[in-house]
Amino acid sequence: MLFLQIPLLAVLLVAGDNEDAFQEEISFKMTYSSSFYNRSWVKIRHSAWVGDLQTHGWDSNSRTVTFLRPWSKGKLSKIEIKELVEFHRVFSVEMPNQFHRHANQWQLKYPFEIQITGGCELHPGEGKAVFLKVAYQGSELLHFQNKSWLPSVKDEITAQPMCRRLNQYHVANRLVQRLIGYSCPRFLLSILDTGKADLQREVKPEAWLSTGPNPGPDRQMLVCHVSGFHPKPIWVKWMQEWYLANADGTWYLQVFLEVEATETSGLYCRVRHSSLGGQDIILYLEHHRSSRGWIIVAVMVPLVLLTALAFGLWKRWSH
Ligand SMILES: *[C@@H]1O[C@H](CO)[C@@H](O)[C@H](O)[C@H]1NC(C)=O
Ligand SMILES: *[C@@H]1O[C@H](CO)[C@@H](O)[C@H](O)[C@H]1NC(C)=O
């Protein structure tokens, strides 16, 4: 039964009174990853996320939910929080028990990995979507839709029997439907409100260029670094992207470009981000070299002209 009440973690009969907190699609996603090493050993990692930002974690020693942000409780009451923490404590024992108990019947082979992902998405305007799925060894096995579990793969051995069993719990499935379809979106709205300052903060990126290790003879690796920005969506002019999270919840991105060593002139890295208000950052790779070039031109051109003039005058006089 408990296994079926996964989203109860969102135990949320919270009044979502803020309907205008977001302009983009946003989701609340809970993930449960369990590594089953053998019949008596399982390692569990739970986490919950609003968009890209982790809001909840799991302390496996004390078997308790950790609230990672001051606003991670949304507008849950003290009693609701206690229920949520208690639910997870029980869930973290019962859910593995279910899998251990049915491992033979469902032909789960130790060691195996089970991931359960559930949550809801809100779209600007009225739209919302819910999702709840179970994966075995990294591949989706079943999903929950319209009050029942459906196999996600054609599989008579594991997915079908698992669904048949879970679909016997009509009452629990109606509860699951209500929790992901009703409570989750309301909790998301409430946490979007309590976490507004963090979730919607705009932090301007810093950008700098460097050269990376030489990829080969006559080749050069150029790196455009963009760091400290929030939110995550960003547009940068050249190539493969590497997002890394900074400790303060902002993002860091390196953009690599491999070019012929002779083809670097005129290259620039251009950064566009919502926090910059239309003022793109533009970094020229050869800024110093080209400005030195202009100084030379600025000095040389008048010199040549003066020399030509002097030569012309001297010729006229000498005639
Ligand atoms: C189960 O796996 C754990 C971790 O690998 C190991 O320490 C333990 O001895 C195993 N137990 C059995 C009964 O195999
Ligand atoms: C959900 O199931 C009900 C009956 O159980 C059916 O009337 C309805 O059309 C279904 N909705 C979807 C989206 O499949």
mmCIF file of C-alpha atoms and ligand atoms in Angstrom:
data_model
loop_
_atom_site.group_PDB
_atom_site.id
_atom_site.type_symbol
_atom_site.label_atom_id
_atom_site.label_comp_id
_atom_site.label_asym_id
_atom_site.label_seq_id
_atom_site.Cartn_x
_atom_site.Cartn_y
_atom_site.Cartn_z
ATOM 1 C CA MET A 1 0.000 0.000 0.000
ATOM 2 C CA LEU A 2 2.706 2.420 0.992
ATOM 3 C CA PHE A 3 4.503 1.809 -2.225
ATOM 4 C CA LEU A 4 1.451 3.156 -3.984
ATOM 5 C CA GLN A 5 1.379 6.295 -1.958
ATOM 6 C CA ILE A 6 4.660 7.603 -3.242
ATOM 7 C CA PRO A 7 3.503 11.133 -3.877
ATOM 8 C CA LEU A 8 2.062 11.369 -0.438
ATOM 9 C CA LEU A 9 5.408 12.927 0.266
ATOM 10 C CA ALA A 10 3.829 15.959 -1.165
ATOM 11 C CA VAL A 11 1.214 15.575 1.616
ATOM 12 C CA LEU A 12 -0.111 18.862 0.726
ATOM 13 C CA LEU A 13 -3.451 20.164 1.389
ATOM 14 C CA VAL A 14 -1.878 23.533 1.130
ATOM 15 C CA ALA A 15 -3.800 26.525 -0.021
ATOM 16 C CA GLY A 16 -2.071 27.621 -3.198
ATOM 17 C CA ASP A 17 -3.165 31.231 -3.221
ATOM 18 C CA ASN A 18 -0.580 32.590 -5.598
ATOM 19 C CA GLU A 19 -1.444 31.989 -9.236
ATOM 20 C CA ASP A 20 0.866 34.498 -10.894
ATOM 21 C CA ALA A 21 4.259 33.371 -9.593
ATOM 22 C CA PHE A 22 5.686 32.103 -12.872
ATOM 23 C CA GLN A 23 5.878 32.903 -16.576
ATOM 24 C CA GLU A 24 7.588 29.758 -17.787
ATOM 25 C CA GLU A 25 6.877 26.064 -17.497
ATOM 26 C CA ILE A 26 7.987 24.900 -14.046
ATOM 27 C CA SER A 27 7.971 21.512 -12.345
ATOM 28 C CA PHE A 28 8.198 19.901 -8.951
ATOM 29 C CA LYS A 29 9.951 16.558 -9.298
ATOM 30 C CA MET A 30 10.675 13.913 -6.691
ATOM 31 C CA THR A 31 13.152 11.149 -7.380
ATOM 32 C CA TYR A 32 13.805 8.005 -5.383
ATOM 33 C CA SER A 33 16.849 6.038 -6.384
ATOM 34 C CA SER A 34 17.457 2.735 -4.671
ATOM 35 C CA SER A 35 20.416 0.444 -5.241
ATOM 36 C CA PHE A 36 19.576 -3.110 -4.224
ATOM 37 C CA TYR A 37 22.913 -4.864 -3.647
ATOM 38 C CA ASN A 38 21.538 -8.094 -2.216
ATOM 39 C CA ARG A 39 18.540 -9.381 -0.239
ATOM 40 C CA SER A 40 19.559 -7.522 2.881
ATOM 41 C CA TRP A 41 21.270 -4.401 1.596
ATOM 42 C CA VAL A 42 19.775 -1.385 -0.125
ATOM 43 C CA LYS A 43 21.078 2.146 -0.504
ATOM 44 C CA ILE A 44 18.501 4.906 -0.901
ATOM 45 C CA ARG A 45 18.800 8.443 -2.218
ATOM 46 C CA HIS A 46 15.748 10.702 -2.271
ATOM 47 C CA SER A 47 15.650 14.217 -3.615
ATOM 48 C CA ALA A 48 13.130 16.796 -4.764
ATOM 49 C CA TRP A 49 13.571 19.633 -7.210
ATOM 50 C CA VAL A 50 11.817 22.792 -8.316
ATOM 51 C CA GLY A 51 13.014 23.246 -11.878
ATOM 52 C CA ASP A 52 16.827 22.898 -11.726
ATOM 53 C CA LEU A 53 17.064 23.718 -8.068
ATOM 54 C CA GLN A 54 17.206 20.957 -5.473
ATOM 55 C CA THR A 55 14.877 21.765 -2.593
ATOM 56 C CA HIS A 56 14.824 18.519 -0.569
ATOM 57 C CA GLY A 57 17.306 15.791 0.196
ATOM 58 C CA TRP A 58 17.519 12.680 2.304
ATOM 59 C CA ASP A 59 19.686 11.847 5.283
ATOM 60 C CA SER A 60 19.989 8.059 5.186
ATOM 61 C CA ASN A 61 21.497 7.776 8.684
ATOM 62 C CA SER A 62 18.615 9.432 10.474
ATOM 63 C CA ARG A 63 16.134 8.415 7.712
ATOM 64 C CA THR A 64 14.749 11.880 7.446
ATOM 65 C CA VAL A 65 13.873 14.407 4.768
ATOM 66 C CA THR A 66 16.199 17.390 4.692
ATOM 67 C CA PHE A 67 14.852 20.800 3.731
ATOM 68 C CA LEU A 68 17.675 22.359 1.766
ATOM 69 C CA ARG A 69 16.323 25.900 1.483
ATOM 70 C CA PRO A 70 14.705 28.119 4.084
ATOM 71 C CA TRP A 71 11.594 28.116 1.863
ATOM 72 C CA SER A 72 11.525 24.349 1.073
ATOM 73 C CA LYS A 73 8.534 23.786 3.328
ATOM 74 C CA GLY A 74 6.337 25.964 1.155
ATOM 75 C CA LYS A 75 3.259 26.793 3.162
ATOM 76 C CA LEU A 76 2.921 23.388 4.789
ATOM 77 C CA SER A 77 1.760 23.490 8.390
ATOM 78 C CA LYS A 78 3.832 21.946 11.206
ATOM 79 C CA ILE A 79 1.509 18.933 11.250
ATOM 80 C CA GLU A 80 1.781 18.424 7.490
ATOM 81 C CA ILE A 81 5.575 18.607 7.720
ATOM 82 C CA LYS A 82 5.591 16.022 10.495
ATOM 83 C CA GLU A 83 3.399 13.728 8.374
ATOM 84 C CA LEU A 84 5.635 14.217 5.368
ATOM 85 C CA VAL A 85 8.783 13.352 7.320
ATOM 86 C CA GLU A 86 7.064 10.348 8.924
ATOM 87 C CA PHE A 87 5.742 9.148 5.591
ATOM 88 C CA HIS A 88 9.256 9.125 4.142
ATOM 89 C CA ARG A 89 10.636 7.299 7.110
ATOM 90 C CA VAL A 90 8.111 4.494 6.578
ATOM 91 C CA PHE A 91 8.371 4.629 2.803
ATOM 92 C CA SER A 92 12.155 4.215 2.942
ATOM 93 C CA VAL A 93 11.632 0.904 4.767
ATOM 94 C CA GLU A 94 8.467 -0.408 3.074
ATOM 95 C CA MET A 95 9.300 0.369 -0.527
ATOM 96 C CA PRO A 96 12.546 -1.684 -0.507
ATOM 97 C CA ASN A 97 10.701 -4.480 1.330
ATOM 98 C CA GLN A 98 8.158 -4.694 -1.500
ATOM 99 C CA PHE A 99 10.921 -5.075 -4.073
ATOM 100 C CA HIS A 100 12.875 -7.585 -1.994
ATOM 101 C CA ARG A 101 9.708 -9.628 -1.387
ATOM 102 C CA HIS A 102 8.681 -9.729 -5.063
ATOM 103 C CA ALA A 103 12.168 -9.864 -6.550
ATOM 104 C CA ASN A 104 11.758 -13.518 -7.550
ATOM 105 C CA GLN A 105 8.249 -13.145 -8.920
ATOM 106 C CA TRP A 106 9.175 -10.050 -10.968
ATOM 107 C CA GLN A 107 12.527 -11.586 -11.918
ATOM 108 C CA LEU A 108 14.592 -8.696 -10.587
ATOM 109 C CA LYS A 109 18.258 -9.736 -10.562
ATOM 110 C CA TYR A 110 20.562 -8.492 -7.800
ATOM 111 C CA PRO A 111 22.265 -6.095 -7.869
ATOM 112 C CA PHE A 112 19.623 -3.811 -9.364
ATOM 113 C CA GLU A 113 18.633 -0.180 -9.436
ATOM 114 C CA ILE A 114 15.083 1.121 -9.068
ATOM 115 C CA GLN A 115 14.237 4.744 -9.765
ATOM 116 C CA ILE A 116 10.855 6.253 -9.057
ATOM 117 C CA THR A 117 10.164 9.723 -10.400
ATOM 118 C CA GLY A 118 6.986 11.630 -9.785
ATOM 119 C CA GLY A 119 5.725 15.149 -9.812
ATOM 120 C CA CYS A 120 3.825 17.813 -11.646
ATOM 121 C CA GLU A 121 4.399 20.554 -14.184
ATOM 122 C CA LEU A 122 2.653 23.859 -14.430
ATOM 123 C CA HIS A 123 2.437 25.661 -17.730
ATOM 124 C CA PRO A 124 1.760 29.378 -17.980
ATOM 125 C CA GLY A 125 -1.971 29.871 -18.181
ATOM 126 C CA GLU A 126 -4.081 26.942 -17.102
ATOM 127 C CA GLY A 127 -2.074 23.910 -18.242
ATOM 128 C CA LYS A 128 -0.646 21.311 -15.956
ATOM 129 C CA ALA A 129 0.744 17.819 -16.347
ATOM 130 C CA VAL A 130 1.565 15.077 -13.893
ATOM 131 C CA PHE A 131 3.976 12.185 -14.113
ATOM 132 C CA LEU A 132 4.895 9.155 -12.079
ATOM 133 C CA LYS A 133 7.099 6.376 -13.418
ATOM 134 C CA VAL A 134 9.208 3.487 -12.287
ATOM 135 C CA ALA A 135 12.491 2.514 -13.922
ATOM 136 C CA TYR A 136 14.481 -0.690 -13.499
ATOM 137 C CA GLN A 137 18.220 -0.666 -14.350
ATOM 138 C CA GLY A 138 17.825 2.802 -15.855
ATOM 139 C CA SER A 139 14.989 1.951 -18.259
ATOM 140 C CA GLU A 140 11.400 2.988 -17.729
ATOM 141 C CA LEU A 141 9.235 0.015 -16.838
ATOM 142 C CA LEU A 142 5.825 1.407 -15.906
ATOM 143 C CA HIS A 143 4.009 4.678 -15.537
ATOM 144 C CA PHE A 144 0.907 5.935 -13.842
ATOM 145 C CA GLN A 145 -1.875 7.389 -15.921
ATOM 146 C CA ASN A 146 -5.506 8.114 -15.220
ATOM 147 C CA LYS A 147 -5.663 6.212 -11.922
ATOM 148 C CA SER A 148 -3.853 3.116 -13.077
ATOM 149 C CA TRP A 149 -0.407 1.708 -13.756
ATOM 150 C CA LEU A 150 0.512 0.885 -17.342
ATOM 151 C CA PRO A 151 3.560 -0.996 -18.613
ATOM 152 C CA SER A 152 5.893 1.307 -20.566
ATOM 153 C CA VAL A 153 7.440 -1.661 -22.378
ATOM 154 C CA LYS A 154 6.069 -4.862 -23.863
ATOM 155 C CA ASP A 155 7.247 -7.225 -21.199
ATOM 156 C CA GLU A 156 5.438 -10.242 -19.764
ATOM 157 C CA ILE A 157 8.054 -10.917 -17.139
ATOM 158 C CA THR A 158 8.462 -7.802 -15.031
ATOM 159 C CA ALA A 159 6.387 -4.807 -16.143
ATOM 160 C CA GLN A 160 3.072 -6.605 -16.745
ATOM 161 C CA PRO A 161 2.962 -8.558 -13.467
ATOM 162 C CA MET A 162 4.080 -5.486 -11.519
ATOM 163 C CA CYS A 163 1.259 -3.437 -13.071
ATOM 164 C CA ARG A 164 -1.299 -6.165 -12.454
ATOM 165 C CA ARG A 165 -0.373 -6.241 -8.808
ATOM 166 C CA LEU A 166 -0.329 -2.469 -8.325
ATOM 167 C CA ASN A 167 -3.648 -2.041 -10.134
ATOM 168 C CA GLN A 168 -5.400 -4.127 -7.491
ATOM 169 C CA TYR A 169 -5.137 -1.222 -5.061
ATOM 170 C CA HIS A 170 -8.031 0.916 -6.357
ATOM 171 C CA VAL A 171 -8.337 3.138 -3.339
ATOM 172 C CA ALA A 172 -4.615 3.826 -3.154
ATOM 173 C CA ASN A 173 -4.501 4.597 -6.857
ATOM 174 C CA ARG A 174 -7.276 7.141 -6.549
ATOM 175 C CA LEU A 175 -5.284 8.726 -3.730
ATOM 176 C CA VAL A 176 -2.139 8.786 -5.865
ATOM 177 C CA GLN A 177 -4.101 10.433 -8.655
ATOM 178 C CA ARG A 178 -5.345 13.087 -6.275
ATOM 179 C CA LEU A 179 -1.912 13.701 -4.796
ATOM 180 C CA ILE A 180 -0.090 14.199 -8.070
ATOM 181 C CA GLY A 181 -3.012 15.816 -9.859
ATOM 182 C CA TYR A 182 -4.221 18.124 -7.110
ATOM 183 C CA SER A 183 -1.862 18.395 -4.147
ATOM 184 C CA CYS A 184 1.408 18.552 -6.092
ATOM 185 C CA PRO A 185 0.425 21.557 -8.236
ATOM 186 C CA ARG A 186 -0.821 23.349 -5.126
ATOM 187 C CA PHE A 187 2.397 22.629 -3.249
ATOM 188 C CA LEU A 188 4.387 23.815 -6.255
ATOM 189 C CA LEU A 189 2.471 27.085 -6.327
ATOM 190 C CA SER A 190 3.056 27.580 -2.626
ATOM 191 C CA ILE A 191 6.793 26.865 -2.849
ATOM 192 C CA LEU A 192 7.096 29.127 -5.896
ATOM 193 C CA ASP A 193 5.751 31.833 -3.655
ATOM 194 C CA THR A 194 7.885 31.184 -0.560
ATOM 195 C CA GLY A 195 11.006 30.701 -2.708
ATOM 196 C CA LYS A 196 10.266 33.507 -5.126
ATOM 197 C CA ALA A 197 13.356 35.563 -4.232
ATOM 198 C CA ASP A 198 15.713 32.622 -4.925
ATOM 199 C CA LEU A 199 13.870 31.087 -7.860
ATOM 200 C CA GLN A 200 13.374 34.296 -9.781
ATOM 201 C CA ARG A 201 16.620 36.058 -8.943
ATOM 202 C CA GLU A 202 18.556 37.435 -11.874
ATOM 203 C CA VAL A 203 22.349 37.307 -11.536
ATOM 204 C CA LYS A 204 24.517 38.737 -14.293
ATOM 205 C CA PRO A 205 27.159 36.464 -15.771
ATOM 206 C CA GLU A 206 30.855 37.200 -15.814
ATOM 207 C CA ALA A 207 32.679 35.995 -18.889
ATOM 208 C CA TRP A 208 36.327 35.442 -19.755
ATOM 209 C CA LEU A 209 38.386 33.676 -22.386
ATOM 210 C CA SER A 210 41.332 31.368 -22.163
ATOM 211 C CA THR A 211 43.136 28.775 -24.214
ATOM 212 C CA GLY A 212 42.858 25.117 -23.289
ATOM 213 C CA PRO A 213 45.367 22.302 -23.824
ATOM 214 C CA ASN A 214 46.514 22.109 -27.438
ATOM 215 C CA PRO A 215 44.379 19.493 -29.220
ATOM 216 C CA GLY A 216 47.080 18.733 -31.784
ATOM 217 C CA PRO A 217 49.727 20.174 -34.073
ATOM 218 C CA ASP A 218 48.555 23.489 -35.548
ATOM 219 C CA ARG A 219 45.305 23.280 -33.606
ATOM 220 C CA GLN A 220 44.225 25.467 -30.720
ATOM 221 C CA MET A 221 41.496 25.120 -28.073
ATOM 222 C CA LEU A 222 39.722 28.320 -27.123
ATOM 223 C CA VAL A 223 37.554 28.461 -24.013
ATOM 224 C CA CYS A 224 34.822 30.987 -23.305
ATOM 225 C CA HIS A 225 33.919 30.862 -19.587
ATOM 226 C CA VAL A 226 30.597 32.230 -18.383
ATOM 227 C CA SER A 227 30.003 32.111 -14.655
ATOM 228 C CA GLY A 228 27.769 33.208 -11.821
ATOM 229 C CA PHE A 229 24.510 33.552 -13.764
ATOM 230 C CA HIS A 230 20.953 32.700 -12.832
ATOM 231 C CA PRO A 231 18.534 31.511 -14.181
ATOM 232 C CA LYS A 232 20.112 28.708 -16.210
ATOM 233 C CA PRO A 233 18.949 29.411 -19.793
ATOM 234 C CA ILE A 234 21.719 31.259 -21.630
ATOM 235 C CA TRP A 235 22.910 31.741 -25.175
ATOM 236 C CA VAL A 236 26.613 31.685 -25.988
ATOM 237 C CA LYS A 237 28.050 31.905 -29.458
ATOM 238 C CA TRP A 238 30.416 28.983 -29.901
ATOM 239 C CA MET A 239 30.054 25.133 -29.613
ATOM 240 C CA GLN A 240 29.846 22.350 -27.026
ATOM 241 C CA GLU A 241 28.520 23.428 -23.650
ATOM 242 C CA TRP A 242 29.502 22.386 -20.134
ATOM 243 C CA TYR A 243 27.237 23.539 -17.350
ATOM 244 C CA LEU A 244 28.614 23.304 -13.797
ATOM 245 C CA ALA A 245 26.767 24.424 -10.677
ATOM 246 C CA ASN A 246 28.457 27.047 -8.494
ATOM 247 C CA ALA A 247 28.167 26.654 -4.719
ATOM 248 C CA ASP A 248 25.840 29.664 -4.434
ATOM 249 C CA GLY A 249 23.203 28.132 -6.738
ATOM 250 C CA THR A 250 24.268 30.084 -9.826
ATOM 251 C CA TRP A 251 25.661 28.426 -12.953
ATOM 252 C CA TYR A 252 29.025 28.219 -14.674
ATOM 253 C CA LEU A 253 29.439 27.372 -18.329
ATOM 254 C CA GLN A 254 32.520 26.751 -20.472
ATOM 255 C CA VAL A 255 32.205 26.879 -24.209
ATOM 256 C CA PHE A 256 35.001 25.298 -26.227
ATOM 257 C CA LEU A 257 36.083 26.037 -29.761
ATOM 258 C CA GLU A 258 38.800 24.158 -31.553
ATOM 259 C CA VAL A 259 40.290 26.049 -34.494
ATOM 260 C CA GLU A 260 43.322 26.129 -36.762
ATOM 261 C CA ALA A 261 45.971 28.123 -34.903
ATOM 262 C CA THR A 262 46.098 30.531 -37.850
ATOM 263 C CA GLU A 263 42.338 31.124 -37.881
ATOM 264 C CA THR A 264 41.840 32.926 -34.581
ATOM 265 C CA SER A 265 41.592 36.474 -35.882
ATOM 266 C CA GLY A 266 38.216 38.142 -35.554
ATOM 267 C CA LEU A 267 36.824 35.500 -33.181
ATOM 268 C CA TYR A 268 34.646 36.604 -30.341
ATOM 269 C CA CYS A 269 32.479 35.049 -27.665
ATOM 270 C CA ARG A 270 29.045 36.539 -27.269
ATOM 271 C CA VAL A 271 26.849 35.995 -24.181
ATOM 272 C CA ARG A 272 23.132 36.721 -24.044
ATOM 273 C CA HIS A 273 21.220 36.300 -20.778
ATOM 274 C CA SER A 274 17.943 37.504 -19.292
ATOM 275 C CA SER A 275 19.779 39.400 -16.518
ATOM 276 C CA LEU A 276 21.685 41.521 -19.036
ATOM 277 C CA GLY A 277 18.618 43.325 -20.347
ATOM 278 C CA GLY A 278 19.586 43.059 -24.016
ATOM 279 C CA GLN A 279 23.211 44.216 -23.467
ATOM 280 C CA ASP A 280 25.150 41.174 -24.702
ATOM 281 C CA ILE A 281 28.662 40.607 -23.365
ATOM 282 C CA ILE A 282 31.103 40.460 -26.280
ATOM 283 C CA LEU A 283 34.676 39.319 -25.721
ATOM 284 C CA TYR A 284 37.192 39.598 -28.550
ATOM 285 C CA LEU A 285 39.917 37.019 -28.484
ATOM 286 C CA GLU A 286 42.530 39.248 -30.096
ATOM 287 C CA HIS A 287 41.611 42.473 -28.398
ATOM 288 C CA HIS A 288 45.159 43.371 -27.365
ATOM 289 C CA ARG A 289 46.806 42.290 -30.551
ATOM 290 C CA SER A 290 44.347 44.159 -32.766
ATOM 291 C CA SER A 291 44.490 47.354 -30.701
ATOM 292 C CA ARG A 292 48.307 47.252 -30.905
ATOM 293 C CA GLY A 293 47.800 46.828 -34.666
ATOM 294 C CA TRP A 294 45.684 49.961 -34.797
ATOM 295 C CA ILE A 295 48.320 51.979 -32.910
ATOM 296 C CA ILE A 296 50.885 50.965 -35.498
ATOM 297 C CA VAL A 297 48.521 51.936 -38.343
ATOM 298 C CA ALA A 298 47.697 55.230 -36.640
ATOM 299 C CA VAL A 299 51.403 56.117 -36.363
ATOM 300 C CA MET A 300 52.507 54.717 -39.720
ATOM 301 C CA VAL A 301 49.895 56.286 -41.993
ATOM 302 C CA PRO A 302 50.698 59.935 -41.155
ATOM 303 C CA LEU A 303 54.425 59.144 -41.340
ATOM 304 C CA VAL A 304 54.090 57.719 -44.829
ATOM 305 C CA LEU A 305 51.945 60.660 -45.927
ATOM 306 C CA LEU A 306 54.418 63.184 -44.500
ATOM 307 C CA THR A 307 57.304 61.404 -46.185
ATOM 308 C CA ALA A 308 55.448 61.403 -49.518
ATOM 309 C CA LEU A 309 54.583 65.081 -49.113
ATOM 310 C CA ALA A 310 58.155 65.990 -48.233
ATOM 311 C CA PHE A 311 59.431 63.952 -51.164
ATOM 312 C CA GLY A 312 56.961 65.689 -53.517
ATOM 313 C CA LEU A 313 57.937 69.163 -52.293
ATOM 314 C CA TRP A 314 61.633 68.313 -52.533
ATOM 315 C CA LYS A 315 61.147 67.138 -56.158
ATOM 316 C CA ARG A 316 59.233 70.314 -57.082
ATOM 317 C CA TRP A 317 61.914 72.532 -55.503
ATOM 318 C CA SER A 318 64.737 70.644 -57.083
ATOM 319 C CA HIS A 319 63.243 71.238 -60.535
HETATM 320 C C1 LIG B 1 25.191 -7.383 0.941
HETATM 321 O O1 LIG B 1 25.964 -6.330 0.334
HETATM 322 C C2 LIG B 1 26.709 -5.567 1.238
HETATM 323 C C3 LIG B 1 27.356 -4.421 0.469
HETATM 324 O O2 LIG B 1 27.965 -4.843 -0.716
HETATM 325 C C4 LIG B 1 27.730 -6.451 1.955
HETATM 326 O O3 LIG B 1 28.468 -5.686 2.881
HETATM 327 C C5 LIG B 1 26.993 -7.581 2.661
HETATM 328 O O4 LIG B 1 27.907 -8.465 3.236
HETATM 329 C C6 LIG B 1 26.083 -8.337 1.686
HETATM 330 N N1 LIG B 1 25.283 -9.298 2.427
HETATM 331 C C7 LIG B 1 25.040 -10.511 1.984
HETATM 332 C C8 LIG B 1 24.166 -11.343 2.853
HETATM 333 O O5 LIG B 1 25.525 -10.911 0.928
HETATM 334 C C1 LIG B 2 -9.639 7.992 -17.792
HETATM 335 O O1 LIG B 2 -10.493 6.930 -17.447
HETATM 336 C C2 LIG B 2 -11.873 7.208 -17.544
HETATM 337 C C3 LIG B 2 -12.666 5.969 -17.105
HETATM 338 O O2 LIG B 2 -11.946 5.232 -16.184
HETATM 339 C C4 LIG B 2 -12.238 7.584 -18.974
HETATM 340 O O3 LIG B 2 -13.591 7.964 -19.063
HETATM 341 C C5 LIG B 2 -11.363 8.779 -19.435
HETATM 342 O O4 LIG B 2 -11.595 9.041 -20.797
HETATM 343 C C6 LIG B 2 -9.877 8.446 -19.236
HETATM 344 N N1 LIG B 2 -9.068 9.589 -19.573
HETATM 345 C C7 LIG B 2 -7.950 9.501 -20.295
HETATM 346 C C8 LIG B 2 -7.205 10.781 -20.533
HETATM 347 O O5 LIG B 2 -7.529 8.455 -20.747
#
